[in-house]
Structures are given as C-alpha cells and as structure tokens.
C-alpha cells in the first residue's frame, strides 16, 4: 500500500526552534486519526459519513482550521501552510479510498450478475450498397462480359458537350426536350455555359475524342433535369449510356445485345422490340421496349395492357456527332443508347415511387440488404 501520510517537510526544516506546539500536535493527531479511519472504511456510504465527520461544516478538522485565526500573527503563516497540507492530504485520501471502494463494488456486482451465455448476440448492423448501385454493378458486369468498357464523365457539363456536339445547336427547339439546370458562369464562346448534364450522352463525344474508333463502352452516371417531381419523375436520376462504333455495326447488334443484357439481369427470356423515335443525335432514331415481365406479354396494369415496357432511346449515331468526336463517318458507324438505371431498378424491385430512391430513408434502402 502506498503511504498516504507524508510528514511535513516544513516542520523539519523551518520550525526547528520550536518543539511541536500543542496546536501542531492537535492538527497532526487529527490528521493521523482521520487517515486511519478512512483506511478502515468498508463502504462508500461509511466513507461519506467519515468525510462529514472531519471535513463537514461542523467537522473536526474544519473546526480546528477555523480556530487558527485566533493564533498570534507571526505563527499564522506556518500553521496556515501546515493545515492546508493536512487538509489536502486528508481530502486526497478520501478520494483515493472512494475510488478503491467503488472499484471493489463494481467487481463484486459483475461477479454476482447472472450472465446467460446462451442469449444470441445482437446482430451488428452493417451498411450495404444502395439498390441503384447494386443494379449498376450488375449491368456493368453483364456489359463487361460482352467486351464493353466502363466510362465516366463530369456531372457539371458544358453546353457544348451536353447539346452542341450532340447535334442540338443553340436556339434549336430540340433544346427544350430536356429541362436544364444552368449554372451561373461565364458564357464561353465555344463551350457555352455550364449545366448539370441532362443525360449521359455528352460522354459519347468525350469518349470518341479520347479514344477514337472503334469503341465499345457503357457510361453509367447521374443526370439532372429541371422538372416537377412526381411518382415517376425526379430531378436527379441515373442513366446508362451505350456506344458501339465500328466498321460494320448495325442495329441488329443492338437488338441482340439488349435482349441478352435484360435476359441475364432478370434471369428470364426477355424479348425486345424497336419503335421509331426522335433524338437529334441519332439517325435513324428509335425507342426500345422489352416484353413485360409480370404478364409475359399478355397485358397487365404494369405495361398498360400493351405487353411491352418502354425502356430506352437509341439509334445510329448521327454523322455530326461522329464528326464532333473526330471520327470519320465515311469509315465508321455505330449505335448509341441511353436508358434509365433508376427506372430499371424500379422495375426489377417493383418500386412504386421514384422519390423513394434518393429519399435517404433507410427504412426503404434497408429492404435491399
Ligand atoms: N440521351 C437520351 C435521353 O436522355 C437517350 C438516348 C441516348 C437516345 C442515346 C438515343 C441515343 O433521353
């Protein structure tokens, strides 16, 4: 055990000419007595009582300290210091003992507590991938297996890439097809203003500029439209762009690849069909539908009784777009498509409201664990 009571150095050195005075004697006796009592205390409760007995308002030590003011003036500094030392010493001793007793009590409590080792452990909550990115990974994997590379592009895009290079010149009414968030920034002569990209198509041109032809890529990414939200429209959603450029690429490749992708993803025999469609950056342009998975083509509420689900826009890449990307249209041709990854996830999981997807509500996302 550590010795808690230290003899005051002051007494040994500075007060040699005085034999221990009665006051000093009393002080020291009280200190010794207090320390001994503290040492014997067996519980925090008795310790508290002892504390009151010595240090309380009417406590023995307090009483003595109060009496010091009546001492002759020249003795005051010495006794003042001594009594402070004693008081600190006693207080410290209380604190140490209290800690010791509490530790003992805790140990005892724990050893007496009944511990049922058969109770199953609490399940730890681990995070998981959001349903959108889960399906993105699946789509990437399928295209990857068919030889496509995955590309990325900026979400803050220039008007040049988002419209101009895609055969949508300034003041052309086709710009109104997509409601755009314009970012306040200087109007660069070539690149125009900055916008939040309205589709992943600008990366078609960026990819051609960077890698030239031939090219076989998909570009998953987040896009933004300035529109009123409802159960099937949100201002932020995810798309997957596809681009295949080669010397003898035709739309039949597109049909085959999409049927394969959807059949693998849904683990079913999915059929696809083309309908004519208009997008300024493809010629001819088309829409691709796939056979309804719920009714298998018979017609139900989900497919509005048509047996088909509208899926994506596509077409042969327009000559002007190839040119903008630095690819010679006389030598190369290809197709492009763009589908909503968000819509695909909604179809796969039968999610009734698009706004749930980016709501951040974990009661929703947890269901896809
Ligand atoms: N970018 C078009 C859209 O967002 C989709 C599309 C991509 C159409 C490629 C044709 C070719 O609606």
Tab-separated table of C-alpha atoms and ligand atoms in Angstrom:
chain	number	residue	atom	x	y	z
A	1	UNK	CA	0.000	0.000	0.000
A	2	UNK	CA	1.188	3.469	-0.761
A	3	UNK	CA	1.844	5.564	2.252
A	4	UNK	CA	-0.598	8.400	2.141
A	5	UNK	CA	0.597	10.408	5.089
A	6	UNK	CA	3.732	12.358	4.496
A	7	UNK	CA	5.468	14.159	7.254
A	8	UNK	CA	5.544	17.868	6.568
A	9	UNK	CA	8.970	18.948	5.392
A	10	UNK	CA	8.260	22.363	6.690
A	11	UNK	CA	8.260	21.156	10.268
A	12	UNK	CA	11.635	19.509	9.917
A	13	UNK	CA	13.449	22.435	8.392
A	14	UNK	CA	11.796	25.693	9.179
A	15	UNK	CA	10.425	25.213	12.629
A	16	UNK	CA	13.356	23.673	14.421
A	17	UNK	CA	13.466	26.208	17.189
A	18	UNK	CA	10.023	25.308	18.346
A	19	UNK	CA	9.214	21.970	19.818
A	20	UNK	CA	5.977	20.742	18.348
A	21	UNK	CA	3.468	23.190	19.724
A	22	UNK	CA	0.145	21.967	21.116
A	23	UNK	CA	-1.650	23.358	18.072
A	24	UNK	CA	0.612	21.439	15.746
A	25	UNK	CA	0.199	18.350	17.857
A	26	UNK	CA	-3.587	18.578	17.688
A	27	UNK	CA	-3.506	19.130	13.955
A	28	UNK	CA	-1.277	16.136	13.387
A	29	UNK	CA	-3.300	13.944	15.651
A	30	UNK	CA	-6.446	14.782	13.788
A	31	UNK	CA	-4.680	14.006	10.514
A	32	UNK	CA	-3.439	10.638	11.770
A	33	UNK	CA	-6.830	9.798	13.173
A	34	UNK	CA	-8.632	10.814	10.002
A	35	UNK	CA	-6.299	8.820	7.755
A	36	UNK	CA	-6.638	5.745	9.930
A	37	UNK	CA	-10.443	5.964	9.926
A	38	UNK	CA	-10.539	6.439	6.180
A	39	UNK	CA	-8.353	3.405	5.719
A	40	UNK	CA	-10.755	1.260	7.697
A	41	UNK	CA	-13.902	2.384	5.863
A	42	UNK	CA	-15.638	-0.591	4.315
A	43	UNK	CA	-18.164	1.040	2.007
A	44	UNK	CA	-18.625	4.294	0.090
A	45	UNK	CA	-21.513	5.109	2.461
A	46	UNK	CA	-19.431	4.900	5.636
A	47	UNK	CA	-16.702	6.811	3.861
A	48	UNK	CA	-19.165	9.629	3.204
A	49	UNK	CA	-20.040	9.695	6.905
A	50	UNK	CA	-16.380	9.918	7.840
A	51	UNK	CA	-15.916	12.752	5.416
A	52	UNK	CA	-18.686	14.712	7.092
A	53	UNK	CA	-17.179	13.935	10.487
A	54	UNK	CA	-13.861	15.523	9.532
A	55	UNK	CA	-14.435	17.885	6.654
A	56	UNK	CA	-18.113	18.730	7.013
A	57	UNK	CA	-19.260	22.164	8.097
A	58	UNK	CA	-19.103	21.099	11.731
A	59	UNK	CA	-16.336	18.556	11.159
A	60	UNK	CA	-13.390	18.101	13.461
A	61	UNK	CA	-10.774	19.335	11.021
A	62	UNK	CA	-12.915	22.232	9.841
A	63	UNK	CA	-13.434	23.294	13.424
A	64	UNK	CA	-9.721	23.260	14.069
A	65	UNK	CA	-8.882	25.161	10.937
A	66	UNK	CA	-11.386	27.817	11.853
A	67	UNK	CA	-9.678	28.242	15.246
A	68	UNK	CA	-6.358	29.112	13.551
A	69	UNK	CA	-7.459	32.688	13.013
A	70	UNK	CA	-7.046	33.345	16.739
A	71	UNK	CA	-3.341	32.440	16.703
A	72	UNK	CA	-0.701	35.113	17.090
A	73	UNK	CA	0.033	36.816	13.791
A	74	UNK	CA	3.614	35.516	13.418
A	75	UNK	CA	2.505	31.895	13.745
A	76	UNK	CA	-0.240	32.195	11.170
A	77	UNK	CA	1.888	31.582	8.026
A	78	UNK	CA	3.350	28.404	9.422
A	79	UNK	CA	0.092	26.937	10.671
A	80	UNK	CA	-1.749	28.149	7.638
A	81	UNK	CA	0.554	26.170	5.403
A	82	UNK	CA	0.619	23.131	7.625
A	83	UNK	CA	-3.126	22.972	7.952
A	84	UNK	CA	-3.559	23.324	4.203
A	85	UNK	CA	-1.212	20.432	3.653
A	86	UNK	CA	-3.110	18.312	6.118
A	87	UNK	CA	-6.438	19.217	4.599
A	88	UNK	CA	-5.221	18.367	1.085
A	89	UNK	CA	-3.743	15.145	2.346
A	90	UNK	CA	-6.977	14.089	4.018
A	91	UNK	CA	-9.051	15.082	1.002
A	92	UNK	CA	-6.813	13.126	-1.358
A	93	UNK	CA	-7.014	10.141	0.901
A	94	UNK	CA	-10.825	10.335	0.770
A	95	UNK	CA	-10.826	10.465	-2.991
A	96	UNK	CA	-8.448	7.508	-3.321
A	97	UNK	CA	-10.376	5.393	-0.888
A	98	UNK	CA	-13.674	6.205	-2.587
A	99	UNK	CA	-12.269	5.082	-5.914
A	100	UNK	CA	-10.944	1.902	-4.357
A	101	UNK	CA	-14.274	1.059	-2.712
A	102	UNK	CA	-16.243	1.773	-5.852
A	103	UNK	CA	-13.966	-0.445	-7.929
A	104	UNK	CA	-14.415	-3.226	-5.418
A	105	UNK	CA	-18.168	-2.816	-5.529
A	106	UNK	CA	-18.221	-2.914	-9.313
A	107	UNK	CA	-16.162	-6.076	-9.411
A	108	UNK	CA	-18.459	-7.691	-6.901
A	109	UNK	CA	-21.575	-6.656	-8.786
A	110	UNK	CA	-20.204	-8.085	-12.005
A	111	UNK	CA	-19.206	-11.366	-10.451
A	112	UNK	CA	-22.640	-11.757	-8.885
A	113	UNK	CA	-24.568	-10.853	-12.001
A	114	UNK	CA	-26.110	-13.769	-13.848
A	115	UNK	CA	-24.736	-13.981	-17.334
A	116	UNK	CA	-26.660	-16.114	-19.781
A	117	UNK	CA	-24.173	-17.301	-22.354
A	118	UNK	CA	-26.934	-18.839	-24.471
A	119	UNK	CA	-28.545	-15.491	-25.399
A	120	UNK	CA	-27.952	-14.871	-29.117
A	121	UNK	CA	-25.627	-11.952	-29.802
A	122	UNK	CA	-27.084	-8.665	-31.001
A	123	UNK	CA	-26.962	-8.549	-34.771
A	124	UNK	CA	-24.496	-5.955	-35.891
A	125	UNK	CA	-25.869	-3.520	-38.447
A	126	UNK	CA	-23.565	-3.283	-41.421
A	127	UNK	CA	-24.051	-0.938	-44.323
A	128	UNK	CA	-24.820	-2.194	-47.791
A	129	UNK	CA	-24.877	-0.963	-51.335
A	130	UNK	CA	-27.818	1.195	-52.422
A	131	UNK	CA	-30.226	-0.649	-54.776
A	132	UNK	CA	-29.313	1.688	-57.647
A	133	UNK	CA	-25.603	0.960	-57.400
A	134	UNK	CA	-26.249	-2.716	-56.893
A	135	UNK	CA	-28.070	-2.889	-60.199
A	136	UNK	CA	-25.417	-0.652	-61.769
A	137	UNK	CA	-22.773	-3.181	-60.799
A	138	UNK	CA	-24.845	-5.988	-62.294
A	139	UNK	CA	-25.355	-4.080	-65.545
A	140	UNK	CA	-21.653	-3.213	-65.728
A	141	UNK	CA	-20.756	-6.844	-65.172
A	142	UNK	CA	-23.034	-8.034	-67.981
A	143	UNK	CA	-21.745	-5.467	-70.488
A	144	UNK	CA	-18.204	-6.087	-69.352
A	145	UNK	CA	-18.639	-9.765	-70.182
A	146	UNK	CA	-19.688	-8.702	-73.688
A	147	UNK	CA	-16.488	-6.715	-74.130
A	148	UNK	CA	-17.690	-3.239	-73.166
A	149	UNK	CA	-15.501	-0.893	-71.130
A	150	UNK	CA	-16.981	1.327	-68.425
A	151	UNK	CA	-16.505	5.079	-68.790
A	152	UNK	CA	-17.238	8.101	-66.698
A	153	UNK	CA	-17.844	11.783	-67.393
A	154	UNK	CA	-18.448	15.021	-65.490
A	155	UNK	CA	-21.820	15.797	-63.925
A	156	UNK	CA	-21.214	19.501	-64.432
A	157	UNK	CA	-21.022	19.691	-68.181
A	158	UNK	CA	-20.688	22.433	-70.773
A	159	UNK	CA	-23.483	23.348	-73.160
A	160	UNK	CA	-21.026	22.389	-75.879
A	161	UNK	CA	-20.894	18.722	-74.860
A	162	UNK	CA	-24.411	18.438	-73.479
A	163	UNK	CA	-26.071	19.918	-76.609
A	164	UNK	CA	-23.831	21.334	-79.322
A	165	UNK	CA	-21.786	18.237	-80.133
A	166	UNK	CA	-24.950	16.155	-79.956
A	167	UNK	CA	-26.402	17.969	-82.939
A	168	UNK	CA	-28.573	20.290	-80.853
A	169	UNK	CA	-27.403	23.770	-81.847
A	170	UNK	CA	-28.159	26.929	-79.885
A	171	UNK	CA	-31.721	28.176	-80.335
A	172	UNK	CA	-32.795	24.835	-81.790
A	173	UNK	CA	-36.185	23.790	-80.374
A	174	UNK	CA	-34.750	20.366	-79.503
A	175	UNK	CA	-33.023	22.010	-76.528
A	176	UNK	CA	-36.450	22.267	-74.957
A	177	UNK	CA	-36.773	18.470	-74.925
A	178	UNK	CA	-34.698	18.413	-71.783
A	179	UNK	CA	-35.281	20.891	-68.986
A	180	UNK	CA	-31.909	22.037	-67.867
A	181	UNK	CA	-30.283	23.417	-64.740
A	182	UNK	CA	-27.997	26.197	-65.911
A	183	UNK	CA	-25.164	27.098	-63.576
A	184	UNK	CA	-24.236	30.737	-63.378
A	185	UNK	CA	-20.907	31.052	-65.029
A	186	UNK	CA	-19.239	32.897	-67.816
A	187	UNK	CA	-20.518	32.224	-71.284
A	188	UNK	CA	-17.517	30.711	-73.047
A	189	UNK	CA	-17.587	31.219	-76.797
A	190	UNK	CA	-17.057	27.567	-77.668
A	191	UNK	CA	-18.309	25.734	-74.588
A	192	UNK	CA	-21.202	27.999	-73.599
A	193	UNK	CA	-22.465	27.945	-70.041
A	194	UNK	CA	-22.051	25.196	-67.501
A	195	UNK	CA	-25.069	22.944	-66.977
A	196	UNK	CA	-25.879	19.936	-64.859
A	197	UNK	CA	-25.812	17.306	-67.575
A	198	UNK	CA	-29.292	16.328	-68.665
A	199	UNK	CA	-28.154	12.938	-69.972
A	200	UNK	CA	-25.048	10.765	-70.209
A	201	UNK	CA	-24.841	11.279	-73.999
A	202	UNK	CA	-22.164	14.042	-73.814
A	203	UNK	CA	-19.703	11.351	-72.766
A	204	UNK	CA	-20.172	9.756	-76.232
A	205	UNK	CA	-18.234	12.644	-77.755
A	206	UNK	CA	-15.750	12.867	-74.892
A	207	UNK	CA	-15.000	9.157	-75.362
A	208	UNK	CA	-14.544	9.475	-79.128
A	209	UNK	CA	-12.229	12.460	-78.627
A	210	UNK	CA	-10.173	10.500	-76.126
A	211	UNK	CA	-10.069	7.019	-77.630
A	212	UNK	CA	-11.173	7.409	-81.246
A	213	UNK	CA	-12.765	4.464	-83.049
A	214	UNK	CA	-13.531	1.577	-82.784
A	215	UNK	CA	-15.231	1.906	-79.437
A	216	UNK	CA	-17.338	-0.329	-77.217
A	217	UNK	CA	-18.319	1.393	-73.979
A	218	UNK	CA	-21.068	1.990	-71.489
A	219	UNK	CA	-21.304	5.118	-69.332
A	220	UNK	CA	-23.356	4.846	-66.158
A	221	UNK	CA	-23.931	8.127	-64.380
A	222	UNK	CA	-26.099	10.602	-62.601
A	223	UNK	CA	-28.118	13.124	-64.605
A	224	UNK	CA	-30.304	16.111	-63.721
A	225	UNK	CA	-33.450	17.631	-65.129
A	226	UNK	CA	-35.283	20.721	-64.041
A	227	UNK	CA	-38.723	19.245	-63.733
A	228	UNK	CA	-41.583	18.887	-61.327
A	229	UNK	CA	-41.278	15.659	-59.369
A	230	UNK	CA	-43.959	13.001	-59.105
A	231	UNK	CA	-44.061	9.244	-58.598
A	232	UNK	CA	-42.234	8.614	-61.881
A	233	UNK	CA	-40.114	11.789	-62.300
A	234	UNK	CA	-37.285	13.045	-60.156
A	235	UNK	CA	-34.860	15.874	-60.842
A	236	UNK	CA	-31.916	13.564	-60.194
A	237	UNK	CA	-31.687	10.069	-61.588
A	238	UNK	CA	-29.217	7.619	-63.077
A	239	UNK	CA	-28.737	6.613	-66.683
A	240	UNK	CA	-26.594	4.163	-68.596
A	241	UNK	CA	-25.321	5.264	-71.972
A	242	UNK	CA	-24.051	2.726	-74.502
A	243	UNK	CA	-21.881	3.323	-77.544
A	244	UNK	CA	-20.647	0.869	-80.125
A	245	UNK	CA	-18.584	2.238	-83.003
A	246	UNK	CA	-17.080	0.003	-85.651
A	247	UNK	CA	-16.837	-0.555	-89.367
A	248	UNK	CA	-19.915	-2.741	-89.783
A	249	UNK	CA	-22.034	-2.113	-86.740
A	250	UNK	CA	-25.785	-2.432	-87.264
A	251	UNK	CA	-28.978	-2.162	-85.235
A	252	UNK	CA	-29.340	-5.933	-85.153
A	253	UNK	CA	-26.302	-5.973	-82.843
A	254	UNK	CA	-28.162	-3.588	-80.577
A	255	UNK	CA	-31.222	-5.787	-80.505
A	256	UNK	CA	-29.173	-8.883	-79.680
A	257	UNK	CA	-27.090	-7.172	-77.014
A	258	UNK	CA	-30.087	-5.621	-75.242
A	259	UNK	CA	-32.068	-8.882	-75.269
A	260	UNK	CA	-29.036	-10.625	-73.787
A	261	UNK	CA	-28.447	-7.927	-71.152
A	262	UNK	CA	-32.080	-7.842	-69.988
A	263	UNK	CA	-32.473	-11.639	-70.001
A	264	UNK	CA	-29.349	-12.029	-67.846
A	265	UNK	CA	-30.375	-9.241	-65.494
A	266	UNK	CA	-33.915	-10.523	-64.990
A	267	UNK	CA	-32.962	-14.156	-65.301
A	268	UNK	CA	-35.785	-14.674	-67.802
A	269	UNK	CA	-36.296	-14.905	-71.542
A	270	UNK	CA	-36.789	-11.199	-72.292
A	271	UNK	CA	-37.771	-10.063	-75.787
A	272	UNK	CA	-37.129	-6.591	-77.207
A	273	UNK	CA	-38.732	-4.529	-79.958
A	274	UNK	CA	-37.942	-1.283	-81.748
A	275	UNK	CA	-40.299	1.614	-82.389
A	276	UNK	CA	-39.423	4.786	-84.246
A	277	UNK	CA	-38.272	7.628	-82.004
A	278	UNK	CA	-36.674	11.041	-82.313
A	279	UNK	CA	-33.404	12.209	-80.805
A	280	UNK	CA	-31.314	14.805	-82.645
A	281	UNK	CA	-28.088	12.854	-82.100
A	282	UNK	CA	-29.176	9.636	-83.825
A	283	UNK	CA	-30.401	8.923	-87.324
A	284	UNK	CA	-32.468	6.809	-87.570
A	285	UNK	CA	-33.702	7.165	-84.007
A	286	UNK	CA	-35.720	4.597	-82.126
A	287	UNK	CA	-37.236	3.519	-78.847
A	288	UNK	CA	-36.660	0.073	-77.449
A	289	UNK	CA	-39.290	-1.766	-75.422
A	290	UNK	CA	-38.980	-5.113	-73.685
A	291	UNK	CA	-41.625	-7.738	-73.041
A	292	UNK	CA	-43.487	-7.200	-69.771
A	293	UNK	CA	-42.053	-9.449	-67.093
A	294	UNK	CA	-45.159	-9.525	-64.988
A	295	UNK	CA	-47.674	-10.744	-67.587
A	296	UNK	CA	-45.142	-12.136	-70.076
A	297	UNK	CA	-46.671	-10.154	-72.892
A	298	UNK	CA	-50.335	-10.866	-72.242
A	299	UNK	CA	-51.086	-7.363	-70.955
A	300	UNK	CA	-51.422	-6.107	-67.388
A	301	UNK	CA	-51.575	-2.919	-65.326
A	302	UNK	CA	-47.788	-2.566	-65.209
A	303	UNK	CA	-47.469	-2.479	-69.022
A	304	UNK	CA	-50.714	-0.569	-69.553
A	305	UNK	CA	-52.112	-3.667	-71.257
A	306	UNK	CA	-49.635	-3.467	-74.126
A	307	UNK	CA	-47.449	-6.391	-73.077
A	308	UNK	CA	-44.389	-4.143	-73.503
A	309	UNK	CA	-42.392	-1.890	-71.183
A	310	UNK	CA	-40.903	1.308	-72.638
A	311	UNK	CA	-37.236	1.096	-71.905
A	312	UNK	CA	-34.826	3.347	-73.739
A	313	UNK	CA	-33.914	5.672	-76.572
A	314	UNK	CA	-31.366	4.591	-79.154
A	315	UNK	CA	-30.350	4.878	-82.780
A	316	UNK	CA	-27.477	5.041	-85.210
A	317	UNK	CA	-25.040	7.757	-84.120
A	318	UNK	CA	-25.614	10.896	-86.221
A	319	UNK	CA	-22.829	11.839	-88.624
A	320	UNK	CA	-22.477	15.232	-86.975
A	321	UNK	CA	-21.863	13.561	-83.640
A	322	UNK	CA	-19.180	11.289	-85.083
A	323	UNK	CA	-17.563	14.342	-86.652
A	324	UNK	CA	-17.701	16.276	-83.391
A	325	UNK	CA	-15.869	13.367	-81.764
A	326	UNK	CA	-13.240	13.361	-84.522
A	327	UNK	CA	-14.417	10.067	-86.036
A	328	UNK	CA	-14.714	9.810	-89.815
A	329	UNK	CA	-18.348	8.964	-90.723
A	330	UNK	CA	-17.202	7.598	-94.072
A	331	UNK	CA	-15.127	4.971	-92.301
A	332	UNK	CA	-17.071	4.250	-89.112
A	333	UNK	CA	-20.639	3.950	-87.975
A	334	UNK	CA	-22.273	2.857	-84.785
A	335	UNK	CA	-25.201	2.993	-82.450
A	336	UNK	CA	-25.862	4.586	-79.109
A	337	UNK	CA	-28.477	4.041	-76.472
A	338	UNK	CA	-29.465	5.578	-73.174
A	339	UNK	CA	-31.675	4.029	-70.530
A	340	UNK	CA	-32.751	4.998	-67.060
A	341	UNK	CA	-30.968	2.901	-64.490
A	342	UNK	CA	-33.371	4.241	-61.908
A	343	UNK	CA	-36.369	3.013	-63.886
A	344	UNK	CA	-34.706	-0.343	-64.376
A	345	UNK	CA	-34.193	-0.698	-60.619
A	346	UNK	CA	-37.822	0.290	-60.066
A	347	UNK	CA	-38.984	-2.389	-62.493
A	348	UNK	CA	-36.716	-5.006	-61.034
A	349	UNK	CA	-37.791	-4.372	-57.443
A	350	UNK	CA	-41.345	-3.171	-58.208
A	351	UNK	CA	-40.668	0.180	-56.506
A	352	UNK	CA	-43.840	2.273	-56.886
A	353	UNK	CA	-42.392	5.781	-56.365
A	354	UNK	CA	-39.119	7.112	-57.811
A	355	UNK	CA	-38.798	9.642	-54.983
A	356	UNK	CA	-38.099	6.828	-52.532
A	357	UNK	CA	-34.834	6.104	-54.292
A	358	UNK	CA	-32.942	9.228	-53.318
A	359	UNK	CA	-35.020	9.950	-50.224
A	360	UNK	CA	-32.225	8.782	-47.963
A	361	UNK	CA	-34.837	6.949	-45.891
A	362	UNK	CA	-33.065	3.912	-44.500
A	363	UNK	CA	-36.337	2.099	-43.897
A	364	UNK	CA	-36.508	1.980	-47.695
A	365	UNK	CA	-32.877	1.170	-48.529
A	366	UNK	CA	-32.603	-1.492	-45.813
A	367	UNK	CA	-35.104	-3.615	-47.708
A	368	UNK	CA	-32.481	-4.287	-50.370
A	369	UNK	CA	-29.911	-5.647	-47.970
B	1	LIG	N1	-29.887	10.804	-74.142
B	1	LIG	C1	-31.216	10.350	-74.430
B	1	LIG	C2	-32.125	10.735	-73.251
B	1	LIG	O1	-31.612	11.011	-72.195
B	1	LIG	C3	-31.277	8.856	-74.638
B	1	LIG	C4	-30.536	8.421	-75.852
B	1	LIG	C5	-29.193	8.093	-75.786
B	1	LIG	C6	-31.194	8.343	-77.076
B	1	LIG	C7	-28.524	7.663	-76.922
B	1	LIG	C8	-30.517	7.928	-78.196
B	1	LIG	C9	-29.213	7.590	-78.103
B	1	LIG	O2	-33.312	10.763	-73.373
